[in-house]
XYZ file of C-alpha atoms in Angstrom:
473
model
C 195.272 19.787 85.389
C 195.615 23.612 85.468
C 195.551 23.699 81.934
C 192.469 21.599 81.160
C 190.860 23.952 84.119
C 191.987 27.014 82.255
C 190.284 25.270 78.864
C 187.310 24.351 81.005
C 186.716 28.341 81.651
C 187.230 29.558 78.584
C 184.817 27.426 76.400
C 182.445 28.385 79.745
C 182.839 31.723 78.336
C 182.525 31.262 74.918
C 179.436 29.618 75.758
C 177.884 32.442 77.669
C 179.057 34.733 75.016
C 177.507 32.173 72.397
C 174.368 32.772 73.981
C 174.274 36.315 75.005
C 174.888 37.000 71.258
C 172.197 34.942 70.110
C 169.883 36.801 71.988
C 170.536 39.671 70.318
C 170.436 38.284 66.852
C 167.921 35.672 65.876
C 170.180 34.736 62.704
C 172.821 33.212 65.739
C 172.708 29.549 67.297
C 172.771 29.647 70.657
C 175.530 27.215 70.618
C 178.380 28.562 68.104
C 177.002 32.188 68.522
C 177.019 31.724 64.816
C 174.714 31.377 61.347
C 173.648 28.087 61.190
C 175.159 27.275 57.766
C 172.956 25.887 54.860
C 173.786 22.224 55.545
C 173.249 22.308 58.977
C 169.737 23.485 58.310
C 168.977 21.104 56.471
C 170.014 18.416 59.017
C 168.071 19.867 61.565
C 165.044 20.511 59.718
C 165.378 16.610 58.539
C 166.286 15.743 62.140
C 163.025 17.283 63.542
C 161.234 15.561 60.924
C 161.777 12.583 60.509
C 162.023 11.537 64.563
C 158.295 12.933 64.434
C 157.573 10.896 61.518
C 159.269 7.723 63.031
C 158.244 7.896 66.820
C 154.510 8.884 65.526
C 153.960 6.166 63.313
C 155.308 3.955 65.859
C 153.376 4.777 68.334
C 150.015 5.673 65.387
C 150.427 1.965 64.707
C 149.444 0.845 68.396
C 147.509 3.563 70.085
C 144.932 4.227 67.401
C 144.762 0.461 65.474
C 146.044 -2.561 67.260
C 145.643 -1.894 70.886
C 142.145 -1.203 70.659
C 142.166 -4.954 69.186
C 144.388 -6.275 71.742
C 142.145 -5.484 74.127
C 139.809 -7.802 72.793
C 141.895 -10.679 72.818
C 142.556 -10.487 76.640
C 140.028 -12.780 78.065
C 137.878 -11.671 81.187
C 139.073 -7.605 80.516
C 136.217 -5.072 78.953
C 138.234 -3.552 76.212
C 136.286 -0.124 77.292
C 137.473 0.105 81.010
C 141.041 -1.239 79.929
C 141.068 1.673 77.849
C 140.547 3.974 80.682
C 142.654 2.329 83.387
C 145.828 1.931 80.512
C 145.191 5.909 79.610
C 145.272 6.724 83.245
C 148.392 4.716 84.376
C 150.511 5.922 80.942
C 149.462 9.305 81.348
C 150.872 9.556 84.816
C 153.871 7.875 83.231
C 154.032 10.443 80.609
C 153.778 13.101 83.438
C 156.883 12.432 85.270
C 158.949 11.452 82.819
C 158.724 14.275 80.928
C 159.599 16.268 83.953
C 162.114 13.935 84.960
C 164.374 12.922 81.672
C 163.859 16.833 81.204
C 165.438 17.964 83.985
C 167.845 15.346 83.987
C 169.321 16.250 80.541
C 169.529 20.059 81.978
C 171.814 18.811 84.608
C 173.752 16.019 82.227
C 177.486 16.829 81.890
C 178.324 14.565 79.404
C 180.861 14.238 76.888
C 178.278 13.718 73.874
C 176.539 16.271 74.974
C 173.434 16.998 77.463
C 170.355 15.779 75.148
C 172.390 12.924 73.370
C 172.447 10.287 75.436
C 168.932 10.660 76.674
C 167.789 10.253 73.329
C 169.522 6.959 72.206
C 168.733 5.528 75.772
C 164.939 6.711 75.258
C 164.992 5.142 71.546
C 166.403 1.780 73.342
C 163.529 1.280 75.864
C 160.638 2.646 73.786
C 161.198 0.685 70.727
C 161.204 -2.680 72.967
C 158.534 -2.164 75.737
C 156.429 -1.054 72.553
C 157.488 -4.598 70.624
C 156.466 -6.269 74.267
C 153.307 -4.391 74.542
C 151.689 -6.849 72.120
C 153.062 -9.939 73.067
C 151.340 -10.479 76.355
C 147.532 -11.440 77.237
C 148.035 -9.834 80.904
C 146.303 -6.554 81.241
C 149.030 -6.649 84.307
C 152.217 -7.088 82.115
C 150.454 -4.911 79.369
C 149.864 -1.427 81.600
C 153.643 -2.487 82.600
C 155.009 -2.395 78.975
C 152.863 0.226 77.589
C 154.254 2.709 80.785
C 157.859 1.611 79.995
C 157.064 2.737 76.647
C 156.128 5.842 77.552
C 159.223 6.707 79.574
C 161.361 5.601 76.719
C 159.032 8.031 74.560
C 159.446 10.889 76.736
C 162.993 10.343 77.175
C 163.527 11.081 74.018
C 160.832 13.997 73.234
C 161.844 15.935 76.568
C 165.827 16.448 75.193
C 165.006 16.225 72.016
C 162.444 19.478 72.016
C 165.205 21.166 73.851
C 167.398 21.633 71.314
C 165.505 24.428 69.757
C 166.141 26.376 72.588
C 169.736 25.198 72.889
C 171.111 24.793 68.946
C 168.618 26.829 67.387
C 168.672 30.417 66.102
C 165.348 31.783 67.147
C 164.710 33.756 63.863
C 164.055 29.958 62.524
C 162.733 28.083 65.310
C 159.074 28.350 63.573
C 160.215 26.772 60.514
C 162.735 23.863 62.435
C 158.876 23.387 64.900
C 157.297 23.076 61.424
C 159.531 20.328 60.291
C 159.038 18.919 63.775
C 154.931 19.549 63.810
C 155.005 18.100 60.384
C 156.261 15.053 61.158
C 154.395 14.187 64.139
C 150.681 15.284 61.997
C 152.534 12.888 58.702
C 153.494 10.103 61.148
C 150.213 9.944 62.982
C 147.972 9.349 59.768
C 151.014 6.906 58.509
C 150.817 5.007 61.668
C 147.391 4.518 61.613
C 147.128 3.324 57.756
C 150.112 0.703 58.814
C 148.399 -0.296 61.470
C 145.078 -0.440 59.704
C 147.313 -3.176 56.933
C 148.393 -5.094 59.941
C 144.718 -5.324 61.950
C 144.217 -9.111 61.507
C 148.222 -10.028 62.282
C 148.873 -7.854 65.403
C 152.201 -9.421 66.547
C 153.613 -8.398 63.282
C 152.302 -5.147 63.417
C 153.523 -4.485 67.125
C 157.194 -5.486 65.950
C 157.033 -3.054 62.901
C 155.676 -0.284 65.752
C 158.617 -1.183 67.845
C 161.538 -0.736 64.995
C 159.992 2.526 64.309
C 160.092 3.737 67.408
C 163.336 2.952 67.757
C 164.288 4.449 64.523
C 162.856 7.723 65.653
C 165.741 8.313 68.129
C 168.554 6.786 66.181
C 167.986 8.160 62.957
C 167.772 11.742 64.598
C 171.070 11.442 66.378
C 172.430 10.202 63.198
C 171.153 13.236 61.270
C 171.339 15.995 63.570
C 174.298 18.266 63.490
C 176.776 16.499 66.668
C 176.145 18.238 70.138
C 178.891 19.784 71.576
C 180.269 18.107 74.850
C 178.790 19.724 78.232
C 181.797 18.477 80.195
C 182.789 21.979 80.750
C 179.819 23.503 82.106
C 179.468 23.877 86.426
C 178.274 20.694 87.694
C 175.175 20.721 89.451
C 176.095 20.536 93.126
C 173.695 19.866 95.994
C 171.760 17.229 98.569
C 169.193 14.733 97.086
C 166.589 18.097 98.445
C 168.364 20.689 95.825
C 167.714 17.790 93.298
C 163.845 17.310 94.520
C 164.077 21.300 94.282
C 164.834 21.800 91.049
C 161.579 19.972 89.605
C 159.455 22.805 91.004
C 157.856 24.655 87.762
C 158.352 28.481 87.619
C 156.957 31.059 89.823
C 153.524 32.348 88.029
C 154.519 35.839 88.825
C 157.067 35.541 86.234
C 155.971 33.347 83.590
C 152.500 34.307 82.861
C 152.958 33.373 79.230
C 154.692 30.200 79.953
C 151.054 29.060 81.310
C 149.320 30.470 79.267
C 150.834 28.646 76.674
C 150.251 25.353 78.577
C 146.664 26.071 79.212
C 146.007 26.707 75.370
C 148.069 23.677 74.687
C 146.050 21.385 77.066
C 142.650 22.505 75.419
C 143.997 22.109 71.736
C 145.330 18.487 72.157
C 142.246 17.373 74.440
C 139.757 18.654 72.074
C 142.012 16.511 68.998
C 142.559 12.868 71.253
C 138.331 13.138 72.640
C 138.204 11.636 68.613
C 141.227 10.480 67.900
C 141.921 8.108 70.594
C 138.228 6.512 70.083
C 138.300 6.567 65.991
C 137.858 3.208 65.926
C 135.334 2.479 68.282
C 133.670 5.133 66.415
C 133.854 4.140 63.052
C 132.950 0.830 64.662
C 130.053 1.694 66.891
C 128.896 4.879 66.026
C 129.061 4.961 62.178
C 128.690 0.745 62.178
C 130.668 -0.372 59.824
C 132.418 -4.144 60.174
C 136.109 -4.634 61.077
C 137.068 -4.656 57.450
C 135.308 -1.652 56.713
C 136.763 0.237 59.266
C 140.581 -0.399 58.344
C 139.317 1.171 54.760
C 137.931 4.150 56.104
C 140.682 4.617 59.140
C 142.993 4.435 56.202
C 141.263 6.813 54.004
C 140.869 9.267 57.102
C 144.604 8.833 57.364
C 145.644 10.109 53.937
C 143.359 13.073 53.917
C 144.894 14.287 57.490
C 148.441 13.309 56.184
C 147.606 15.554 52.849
C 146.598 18.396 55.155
C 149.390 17.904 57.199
C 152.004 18.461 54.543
C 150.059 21.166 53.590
C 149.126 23.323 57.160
C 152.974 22.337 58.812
C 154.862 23.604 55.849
C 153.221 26.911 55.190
C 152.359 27.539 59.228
C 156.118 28.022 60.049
C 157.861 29.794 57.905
C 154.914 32.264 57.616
C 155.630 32.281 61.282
C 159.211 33.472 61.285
C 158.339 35.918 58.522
C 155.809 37.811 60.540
C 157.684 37.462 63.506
C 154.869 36.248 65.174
C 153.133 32.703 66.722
C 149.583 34.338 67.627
C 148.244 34.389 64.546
C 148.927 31.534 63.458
C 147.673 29.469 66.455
C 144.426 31.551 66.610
C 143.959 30.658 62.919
C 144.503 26.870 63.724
C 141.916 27.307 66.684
C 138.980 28.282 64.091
C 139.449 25.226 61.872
C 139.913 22.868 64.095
C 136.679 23.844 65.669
C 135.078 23.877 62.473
C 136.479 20.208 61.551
C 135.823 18.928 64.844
C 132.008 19.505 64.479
C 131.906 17.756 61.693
C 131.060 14.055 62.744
C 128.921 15.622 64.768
C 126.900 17.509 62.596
C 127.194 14.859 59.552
C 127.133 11.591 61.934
C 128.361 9.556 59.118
C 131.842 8.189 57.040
C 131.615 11.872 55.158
C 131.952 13.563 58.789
C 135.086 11.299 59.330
C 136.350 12.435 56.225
C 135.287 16.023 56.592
C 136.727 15.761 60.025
C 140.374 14.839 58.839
C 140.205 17.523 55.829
C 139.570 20.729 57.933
C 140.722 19.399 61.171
C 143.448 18.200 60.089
C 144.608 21.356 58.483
C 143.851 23.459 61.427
C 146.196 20.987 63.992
C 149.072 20.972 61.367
C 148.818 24.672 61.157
C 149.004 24.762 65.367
C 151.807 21.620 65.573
C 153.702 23.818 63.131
C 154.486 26.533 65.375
C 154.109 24.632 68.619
C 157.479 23.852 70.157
C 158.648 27.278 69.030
C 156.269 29.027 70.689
C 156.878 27.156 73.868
C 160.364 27.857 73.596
C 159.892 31.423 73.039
C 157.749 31.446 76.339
C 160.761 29.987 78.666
C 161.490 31.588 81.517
C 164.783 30.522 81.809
C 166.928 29.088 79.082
C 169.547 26.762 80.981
C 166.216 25.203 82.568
C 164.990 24.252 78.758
C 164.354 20.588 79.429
C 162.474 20.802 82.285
C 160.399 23.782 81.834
C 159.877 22.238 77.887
C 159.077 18.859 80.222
C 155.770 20.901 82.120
C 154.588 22.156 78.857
C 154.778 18.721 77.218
C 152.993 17.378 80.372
C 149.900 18.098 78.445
C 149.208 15.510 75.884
C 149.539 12.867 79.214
C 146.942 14.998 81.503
C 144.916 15.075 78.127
C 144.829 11.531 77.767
C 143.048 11.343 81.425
C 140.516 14.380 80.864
C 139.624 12.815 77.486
C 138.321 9.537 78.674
C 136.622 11.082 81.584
C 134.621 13.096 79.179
C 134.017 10.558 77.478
C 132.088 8.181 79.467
C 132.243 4.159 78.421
C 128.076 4.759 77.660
C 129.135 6.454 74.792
C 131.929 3.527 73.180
C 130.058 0.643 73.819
C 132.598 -2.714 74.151
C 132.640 -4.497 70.602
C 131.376 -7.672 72.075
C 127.411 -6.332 72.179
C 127.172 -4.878 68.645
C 123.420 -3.154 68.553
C 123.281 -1.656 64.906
C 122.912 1.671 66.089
C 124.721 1.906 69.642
C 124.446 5.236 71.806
C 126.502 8.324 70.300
C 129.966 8.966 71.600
C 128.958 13.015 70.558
C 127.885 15.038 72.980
C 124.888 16.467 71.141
C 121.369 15.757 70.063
C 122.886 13.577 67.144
C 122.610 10.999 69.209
C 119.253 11.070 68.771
C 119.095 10.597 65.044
C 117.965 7.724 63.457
C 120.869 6.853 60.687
C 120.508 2.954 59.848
C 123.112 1.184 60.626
C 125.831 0.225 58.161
C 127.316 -2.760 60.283
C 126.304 -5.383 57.498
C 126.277 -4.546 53.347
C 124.348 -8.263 52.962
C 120.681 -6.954 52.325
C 119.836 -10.610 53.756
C 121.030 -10.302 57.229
C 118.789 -10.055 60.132
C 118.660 -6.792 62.181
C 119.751 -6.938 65.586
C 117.244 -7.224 68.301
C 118.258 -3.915 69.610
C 117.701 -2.135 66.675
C 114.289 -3.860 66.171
C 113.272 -2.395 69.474
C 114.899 0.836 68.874
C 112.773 1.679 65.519
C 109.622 0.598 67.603
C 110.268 2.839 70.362
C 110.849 5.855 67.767
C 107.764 4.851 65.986
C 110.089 4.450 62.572
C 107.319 2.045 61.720
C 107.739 -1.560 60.425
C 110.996 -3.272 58.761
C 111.190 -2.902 54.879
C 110.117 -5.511 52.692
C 113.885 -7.462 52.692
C 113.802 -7.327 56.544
C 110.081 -8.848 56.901
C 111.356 -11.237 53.920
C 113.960 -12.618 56.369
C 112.400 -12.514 59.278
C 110.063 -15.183 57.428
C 112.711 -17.572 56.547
């Protein structure tokens, strides 16, 4: 017993030393005190990448395609207030479990380690409740799953993001975020073109969201260089108070960057899901275009922001680590996304889409790049990684709510009253233009009766000659 006391201490030593060393040199992993050698790099950088290719595409597949159209097989539900009442109860999901599985894998003393297990367990629930998400017709059972979901999700994304900080030499933690940030831009696109094939057999499409969310955890455990066991370190001793104690975030007077960080965070990610999380309403509604056109165009929006992905993520973060810096390459992000972002609104039309995804989509995988390691490098306090990584990820969930409360249901009319031209879901005076409507290609079909009293309001003047043609027959 002595003896295995004795071993406890020194690798509790070794450990501090580990990490005292590594702050000195940014070549040294916090964990071995050590180079990371060339293999090992490479598993982490395919690690990082492919669980944000995996879990994204998952969850791409759902969020942005086939729950939309799940809604609006639930009979008696408005597929526009569901949207807002399933954003509100995940994001407060999302909220504490971040915090939570954070914190928790801080305090795990485990012999695989104190992210490990979180991750696999995380993998286990958010690959199923995803799967189960689909399967039901109760909005009930449906905000049920979709929650579980995103407590599985977090689970994983909380321990997983705190590796940088805890395996990762800090002179490369740009470039491992980039492979990260790379694969959550890639899988988003991905997800949404799967989900895009898979519009008119949603079951199907819900299973293949579910395997890859699964995937996401498994396959990055699988890849990742092994974690250490924590069995050695101090165990976390204290009443159920201490516990409810240690969730507190850090004092401001101490961490000014660590929120400033979360505040720019917050702003980036809410300006990116106020389109993203309506695309299809919008290329529905707003642009008009059927239910088969829209999978073509969501797909072609897709590939552009998956080209630009590859592109921004992989030249964002090791430019990063060269310079030394995360600044610049954030405020550079900042400028093209706000370019991009203006786009729809500007050209209120499938080339704004398209437009949108090109420079927007360049300017978030520039800013995803170098993300998590600038969060890391804005911790207050290492051994707290998880949950202090936890509050800064808290802001895609609180983004989720803000987004849909700017955008008011007015704006993303429910698919079931189809005028040609409904209200614009931009806050400008586009909304005000009079684009035709591109709902129907048939030159035969009758214009709706909103639209008919929408060009006699504006004084458009009468139909053309096809429309008075079929209003004869």
């Amino acid at each position: 017993m002595s003896e295995a006391i004795a071993n406890k201490e020194e690798r509790l030593v070794c450990y501090n030393a580990n990490i005292a060393a590594a702050d000195k040199d940014p070549q040294l992993s916090p964990e071995t005190g050590k180079p990371l050698s060339k293999v090992n790099t490479i598993r982490f950088g395919a690690g990082f990448l492919l669980f944000g290719v995996l879990w994204m595409s998952g969850l791409g597949i759902v969020s942005a395609v086939l729950l939309p159209m799940h809604y609006k097989t639930i009979e008696g539900a408005d597929p526009d207030a569901l949207v807002g009442i399933v954003n509100a109860f995940t994001a407060v999901a999302s909220l504490v479990a971040n915090l939570m599985f954070g914190n928790f894998s801080d305090r795990s003393r485990s012999r695989f380690g104190r992210r490990t297990p979180w991750i696999v367990f995380g993998a286990v629930l958010g690959g199923v409740t995803l799967f189960l998400t689909g399967t039901t017709h109760n909005a009930v059972l449906l905000t049920i799953f979709y929650c579980a979901c995103m407590f599985g999700l977090n689970c994983m994304i909380a321990p997983l993001v705190a590796v940088l900080s805890d395996r990762v030499p800090s002179g490369i933690r740009g470039t491992m975020s980039a492979f990260y940030g790379a694969g959550s831009t890639i899988g988003a696109p991905i997800g949404t073109m799967i989900g895009a094939f898979f519009i008119e057999n949603l079951t199907a499409g819900f299973a293949v969201a579910g395997v890859l969310m699964f995937l996401g955890g498994i396959v990055a455990v699988i890849i990742l260089p092994k974690e250490q066991s924590a069995d050695f370190l101090p165990k976390e001793e204290g009443s159920f108070k201490d516990v409810l104690v240690s969730f507190c975030p850090p004092k401001f007077a101490g961490a000014h960057d660590f929120y400033k960080a979360f505040a720019g965070r917050f702003c980036m990610i809410m300006s990116y899901q106020m389109i993203n999380v309506y695309q299809l309403y919008i290329i529905q509604n707003y642009i008009g275009q059927s239910v088969k056109e829209s999978a073509v165009t969501v797909s072609v929006v897709s590939m552009i922001m998956m080209v630009m992905s590859l592109v921004g993520s992989f030249i964002s973060g090791p430019v990063s680590d060269f310079i030394g810096r995360r600044k610049v390459p954030v405020v550079v992000a900042s400028v093209l996304f706000a370019i991009g972002i203006a786009m729809p609104w500007l050209i209120p039309s499938t080339l704004g889409m398209y437009l949108f995804a090109g420079i927007a989509g360049l300017g978030y995988a520039v800013y995803s790049a170098v993300d998590q390691a600038l969060l890391v490098d804005v911790l207050p306090n290492k051994e707290e990684a998880g949950k202090d990584l936890g509050i800064l990820n808290m802001a895609p969930p609180l983004v989720r709510c803000a987004a849909r409360s700017s955008c008011p249901p007015s704006w993303c009319p429910s698919a079931t009253t189809s005028p040609s031209r409904p209200p614009s879901p931009w806050p400008s005076s586009a909304a005000s233009s009079s684009w035709p409507s591109r709902r129907s290609s048939n030159p035969t079909s009758s214009p709706s009766p909103q639209f008919r009293e929408r060009r006699g309001r504006e004084g458009i003047g009468s139909f053309s000659k096809t429309e008075q043609q079929c209003k004869t027959k």
